Amino acid sequence: MNSSFDELLAEAEAAPVDGWDFSWLDGRATEQRPSWGYRRLLGERLSGASAALDVQTGGGEVLAGAAARAAGFPRTMVATEGWPPNAARATRLLHPLGAVLAAVPEDAPLPFADGAFDLVTSRHPAVVHWAEIARVLAPDGSYVAQHVGGRTNVELSAFFLGPFEPADAREHEVEAAQARAAGLEVVQCRNERLRLEFFDVGAVAWFLRKVIWTVPDFSVDRYRERLRELHELIGREGVFVSTMSRTLIEARKPAA
């Protein structure tokens, strides 16, 4: 891009980051997708459910897209979201489609009865409460989700924070063990490492504003000089490459 460093950062700061829509990055970044196609898979599972819960739904975009593939929601469809801007966005999107949005903080218990749902889903939950998921699942019900896997974007984080040893809590083997400890049977647990490419510094700044756990204290002002170094690096090499990790996990609650 021909824009200057300051112009790119000003544009990234002005752009909204609510919801879970990444279309602002079109032409500025590319993301390799997992082979399983989560939205398609979610649509298939919704079509066979009678009561479903989508946990930490973000702006509701993925759930709404899956509903279109499933020709609508199950008879009972509930979604939770804890961040107020996303909760408002998801309410506007999902209510007309027949889903109820419950404003539930990420670290709070799920406000639903035991065994209320035969399907629980989530795409990229910030917190995974395995015991709560097991509690609200009906016997023979399933949890089907795509998680952000361990060591996601470690290259991008390290560029700003310096070398560090990532925590292993999101490694797929660890999550499978946590699901089993909560009393669930793991049907499948697959992990893929995927390529993420940024073509300008504004794309990186916007991404870090949106995906806040990548550099937890990020702001353009705080990291301006490091962003300038990144701008120069992309100018020389044409791209900054980071590596994502995605886990598809399906776990079943045993029949009573």
Short mmCIF file of C-alpha atoms in Angstrom, two decimals:
data_model
loop_
_atom_site.label_atom_id
_atom_site.label_comp_id
_atom_site.label_asym_id
_atom_site.label_seq_id
_atom_site.Cartn_x
_atom_site.Cartn_y
_atom_site.Cartn_z
CA MET A 1 0.00 0.00 0.00
CA ASN A 2 1.12 3.55 -0.70
CA SER A 3 -0.27 5.10 2.50
CA SER A 4 2.19 6.46 5.02
CA PHE A 5 2.89 4.91 8.40
CA ASP A 6 0.82 7.53 10.23
CA GLU A 7 -2.07 7.24 7.77
CA LEU A 8 -2.20 3.47 8.14
CA LEU A 9 -2.29 3.67 11.93
CA ALA A 10 -4.88 6.46 11.96
CA GLU A 11 -7.12 4.37 9.71
CA ALA A 12 -6.70 1.31 11.93
CA GLU A 13 -7.52 3.29 15.08
CA ALA A 14 -10.66 4.80 13.54
CA ALA A 15 -12.11 1.50 12.30
CA PRO A 16 -14.67 -0.25 14.57
CA VAL A 17 -13.68 -3.54 16.21
CA ASP A 18 -16.99 -4.74 17.66
CA GLY A 19 -18.44 -8.08 16.57
CA TRP A 20 -16.41 -10.90 15.08
CA ASP A 21 -16.33 -9.79 11.46
CA PHE A 22 -12.84 -9.54 9.96
CA SER A 23 -13.85 -8.18 6.55
CA TRP A 24 -11.98 -4.94 7.27
CA LEU A 25 -8.81 -6.93 6.61
CA ASP A 26 -9.84 -7.90 3.07
CA GLY A 27 -6.89 -7.20 0.80
CA ARG A 28 -4.67 -6.38 3.78
CA ALA A 29 -4.30 -9.81 5.40
CA THR A 30 -4.99 -13.44 4.53
CA GLU A 31 -5.91 -16.27 6.89
CA GLN A 32 -5.63 -19.95 6.09
CA ARG A 33 -8.81 -21.74 7.12
CA PRO A 34 -9.11 -25.10 8.93
CA SER A 35 -9.98 -28.02 6.70
CA TRP A 36 -13.16 -29.01 8.57
CA GLY A 37 -15.23 -25.87 7.75
CA TYR A 38 -16.69 -24.98 11.13
CA ARG A 39 -19.64 -22.91 9.90
CA ARG A 40 -20.79 -25.74 7.63
CA LEU A 41 -20.34 -28.25 10.45
CA LEU A 42 -22.26 -26.02 12.87
CA GLY A 43 -25.13 -25.73 10.40
CA GLU A 44 -25.31 -29.52 10.12
CA ARG A 45 -25.40 -29.96 13.90
CA LEU A 46 -28.03 -27.24 14.39
CA SER A 47 -30.30 -28.92 11.87
CA GLY A 48 -30.40 -32.05 14.04
CA ALA A 49 -30.84 -30.33 17.43
CA SER A 50 -34.00 -29.54 19.39
CA ALA A 51 -32.46 -27.19 21.98
CA ALA A 52 -29.08 -25.55 21.36
CA LEU A 53 -26.79 -23.11 23.16
CA ASP A 54 -23.99 -21.11 21.50
CA VAL A 55 -21.53 -19.92 24.15
CA GLN A 56 -19.61 -16.62 23.76
CA THR A 57 -21.19 -15.97 20.38
CA GLY A 58 -19.37 -12.68 19.75
CA GLY A 59 -21.47 -10.54 17.41
CA GLY A 60 -23.51 -13.58 16.35
CA GLU A 61 -22.17 -13.57 12.79
CA VAL A 62 -20.98 -17.19 12.75
CA LEU A 63 -24.16 -18.51 14.38
CA ALA A 64 -26.37 -16.55 11.98
CA GLY A 65 -24.40 -17.86 9.01
CA ALA A 66 -24.72 -21.42 10.25
CA ALA A 67 -28.49 -20.94 10.70
CA ALA A 68 -28.79 -20.05 7.03
CA ARG A 69 -27.11 -23.35 6.14
CA ALA A 70 -29.40 -25.22 8.55
CA ALA A 71 -32.55 -23.52 7.17
CA GLY A 72 -33.19 -21.96 10.56
CA PHE A 73 -32.53 -22.52 14.24
CA PRO A 74 -33.73 -25.39 16.44
CA ARG A 75 -37.00 -24.90 18.33
CA THR A 76 -34.98 -23.56 21.28
CA MET A 77 -31.91 -21.47 20.40
CA VAL A 78 -29.96 -19.45 22.97
CA ALA A 79 -26.65 -17.62 22.68
CA THR A 80 -24.50 -16.00 25.37
CA GLU A 81 -22.10 -13.06 25.12
CA GLY A 82 -20.33 -11.07 27.82
CA TRP A 83 -18.91 -7.99 26.08
CA PRO A 84 -21.69 -5.34 25.90
CA PRO A 85 -20.93 -4.04 22.36
CA ASN A 86 -20.96 -7.59 21.02
CA ALA A 87 -24.06 -8.50 23.04
CA ALA A 88 -25.94 -5.56 21.52
CA ARG A 89 -24.78 -6.48 18.03
CA ALA A 90 -25.69 -10.15 18.48
CA THR A 91 -29.13 -9.22 19.82
CA ARG A 92 -29.89 -7.17 16.72
CA LEU A 93 -28.68 -9.94 14.44
CA LEU A 94 -30.03 -13.05 16.16
CA HIS A 95 -33.40 -12.02 17.61
CA PRO A 96 -35.07 -11.64 14.19
CA LEU A 97 -33.84 -15.16 13.37
CA GLY A 98 -35.46 -16.67 16.46
CA ALA A 99 -32.54 -16.88 18.90
CA VAL A 100 -32.48 -15.41 22.40
CA LEU A 101 -29.33 -13.57 23.51
CA ALA A 102 -28.34 -13.81 27.19
CA ALA A 103 -25.77 -11.30 28.45
CA VAL A 104 -23.47 -13.60 30.46
CA PRO A 105 -19.90 -12.68 31.47
CA GLU A 106 -17.26 -15.09 30.21
CA ASP A 107 -16.23 -16.14 33.73
CA ALA A 108 -19.78 -16.56 35.10
CA PRO A 109 -21.74 -19.81 35.48
CA LEU A 110 -24.23 -20.50 32.69
CA PRO A 111 -27.71 -19.38 33.86
CA PHE A 112 -29.52 -22.47 32.58
CA ALA A 113 -30.95 -25.60 34.14
CA ASP A 114 -29.14 -28.91 34.25
CA GLY A 115 -29.59 -30.88 31.05
CA ALA A 116 -31.27 -27.99 29.22
CA PHE A 117 -29.59 -28.47 25.82
CA ASP A 118 -28.88 -31.39 23.54
CA LEU A 119 -26.27 -29.30 21.68
CA VAL A 120 -23.77 -26.75 23.02
CA THR A 121 -21.44 -24.98 20.59
CA SER A 122 -18.82 -22.25 20.61
CA ARG A 123 -16.39 -20.69 18.17
CA HIS A 124 -13.22 -19.31 19.73
CA PRO A 125 -14.40 -19.04 23.35
CA ALA A 126 -12.14 -16.93 25.54
CA VAL A 127 -12.87 -19.16 28.54
CA VAL A 128 -13.99 -22.80 28.43
CA HIS A 129 -16.01 -23.88 31.49
CA TRP A 130 -16.01 -27.63 30.99
CA ALA A 131 -17.98 -28.39 34.15
CA GLU A 132 -20.70 -25.91 33.17
CA ILE A 133 -20.85 -27.27 29.63
CA ALA A 134 -21.25 -30.80 31.00
CA ARG A 135 -23.92 -29.64 33.45
CA VAL A 136 -26.21 -27.95 30.90
CA LEU A 137 -25.88 -30.76 28.36
CA ALA A 138 -28.63 -33.34 28.34
CA PRO A 139 -27.58 -37.00 28.51
CA ASP A 140 -26.30 -38.04 25.07
CA GLY A 141 -25.94 -34.34 24.16
CA SER A 142 -22.83 -32.98 22.44
CA TYR A 143 -20.43 -30.07 22.69
CA VAL A 144 -19.07 -29.12 19.25
CA ALA A 145 -16.65 -26.22 19.06
CA GLN A 146 -13.70 -24.65 17.34
CA HIS A 147 -11.14 -23.37 19.84
CA VAL A 148 -8.13 -21.16 19.42
CA GLY A 149 -5.32 -23.62 19.93
CA GLY A 150 -2.06 -23.35 21.82
CA ARG A 151 0.78 -21.17 20.52
CA THR A 152 -1.58 -19.15 18.34
CA ASN A 153 0.13 -16.08 16.87
CA VAL A 154 3.17 -16.58 19.06
CA GLU A 155 5.28 -14.84 16.40
CA LEU A 156 3.09 -11.75 16.48
CA SER A 157 2.98 -11.65 20.27
CA ALA A 158 6.75 -12.10 20.53
CA PHE A 159 7.40 -9.27 18.07
CA PHE A 160 5.82 -6.84 20.53
CA LEU A 161 6.41 -8.54 23.89
CA GLY A 162 9.75 -10.23 23.31
CA PRO A 163 10.48 -13.96 23.67
CA PHE A 164 8.22 -15.84 26.07
CA GLU A 165 7.05 -19.35 26.81
CA PRO A 166 3.34 -19.71 25.91
CA ALA A 167 1.02 -21.36 28.39
CA ASP A 168 -0.12 -24.87 27.46
CA ALA A 169 -3.75 -24.58 28.63
CA ARG A 170 -5.03 -24.40 25.05
CA GLU A 171 -3.00 -27.28 23.66
CA HIS A 172 -5.53 -29.71 22.22
CA GLU A 173 -4.33 -32.67 24.29
CA VAL A 174 -4.78 -30.59 27.46
CA GLU A 175 -8.29 -29.54 26.48
CA ALA A 176 -9.26 -33.11 25.67
CA ALA A 177 -8.08 -34.15 29.13
CA GLN A 178 -10.10 -31.32 30.71
CA ALA A 179 -13.23 -32.43 28.87
CA ARG A 180 -12.78 -35.99 30.12
CA ALA A 181 -12.21 -34.74 33.66
CA ALA A 182 -15.61 -33.00 33.47
CA GLY A 183 -17.24 -36.34 32.63
CA LEU A 184 -17.49 -35.97 28.87
CA GLU A 185 -16.46 -38.51 26.25
CA VAL A 186 -14.17 -37.00 23.61
CA VAL A 187 -15.42 -38.04 20.18
CA GLN A 188 -12.78 -36.12 18.23
CA CYS A 189 -10.08 -33.55 18.95
CA ARG A 190 -8.19 -32.29 15.88
CA ASN A 191 -5.66 -29.50 15.66
CA GLU A 192 -4.26 -27.65 12.65
CA ARG A 193 -1.59 -24.95 12.46
CA LEU A 194 -2.39 -22.30 9.88
CA ARG A 195 -0.70 -19.35 8.19
CA LEU A 196 -1.72 -15.73 8.83
CA GLU A 197 -0.18 -13.02 6.61
CA PHE A 198 -0.30 -9.23 7.15
CA PHE A 199 0.49 -6.90 4.27
CA ASP A 200 0.53 -3.54 6.09
CA VAL A 201 1.04 -2.25 9.61
CA GLY A 202 -2.52 -0.91 9.80
CA ALA A 203 -3.84 -4.43 9.42
CA VAL A 204 -1.68 -5.55 12.36
CA ALA A 205 -2.78 -2.62 14.54
CA TRP A 206 -6.48 -3.26 13.82
CA PHE A 207 -6.06 -7.00 14.48
CA LEU A 208 -4.38 -6.33 17.83
CA ARG A 209 -7.17 -3.92 18.84
CA LYS A 210 -9.72 -6.63 18.08
CA VAL A 211 -7.97 -9.82 19.24
CA ILE A 212 -6.92 -8.27 22.53
CA TRP A 213 -5.27 -11.33 24.11
CA THR A 214 -2.52 -11.38 21.45
CA VAL A 215 -0.79 -8.36 23.06
CA PRO A 216 -2.88 -7.70 26.19
CA ASP A 217 -1.69 -4.12 26.83
CA PHE A 218 -1.73 -3.08 23.18
CA SER A 219 -2.44 0.45 22.08
CA VAL A 220 -1.10 2.29 19.06
CA ASP A 221 0.49 4.97 21.24
CA ARG A 222 2.15 2.48 23.59
CA TYR A 223 3.69 0.45 20.75
CA ARG A 224 4.17 3.14 18.10
CA GLU A 225 7.93 2.68 17.76
CA ARG A 226 7.62 -1.10 17.54
CA LEU A 227 4.87 -0.63 14.96
CA ARG A 228 7.22 1.60 12.99
CA GLU A 229 9.81 -1.19 12.96
CA LEU A 230 7.12 -3.58 11.75
CA HIS A 231 6.10 -1.10 9.03
CA GLU A 232 9.68 -1.02 7.82
CA LEU A 233 9.97 -4.81 7.95
CA ILE A 234 6.83 -5.24 5.83
CA GLY A 235 8.20 -2.60 3.45
CA ARG A 236 11.33 -4.72 2.96
CA GLU A 237 9.78 -8.19 2.91
CA GLY A 238 6.23 -7.48 1.71
CA VAL A 239 4.55 -9.46 4.48
CA PHE A 240 4.62 -10.35 8.17
CA VAL A 241 3.77 -14.01 8.78
CA SER A 242 2.33 -15.45 11.98
CA THR A 243 0.99 -18.92 12.78
CA MET A 244 -2.47 -19.66 14.10
CA SER A 245 -3.68 -22.83 15.77
CA ARG A 246 -7.24 -24.12 15.62
CA THR A 247 -8.77 -27.09 17.42
CA LEU A 248 -11.99 -28.86 16.50
CA ILE A 249 -13.33 -30.65 19.54
CA GLU A 250 -16.44 -32.74 19.89
CA ALA A 251 -17.36 -34.18 23.27
CA ARG A 252 -20.45 -36.14 24.29
CA LYS A 253 -22.22 -36.42 27.62
CA PRO A 254 -22.84 -40.11 28.36
CA ALA A 255 -26.42 -41.29 28.37
CA ALA A 256 -27.96 -41.58 31.81
#
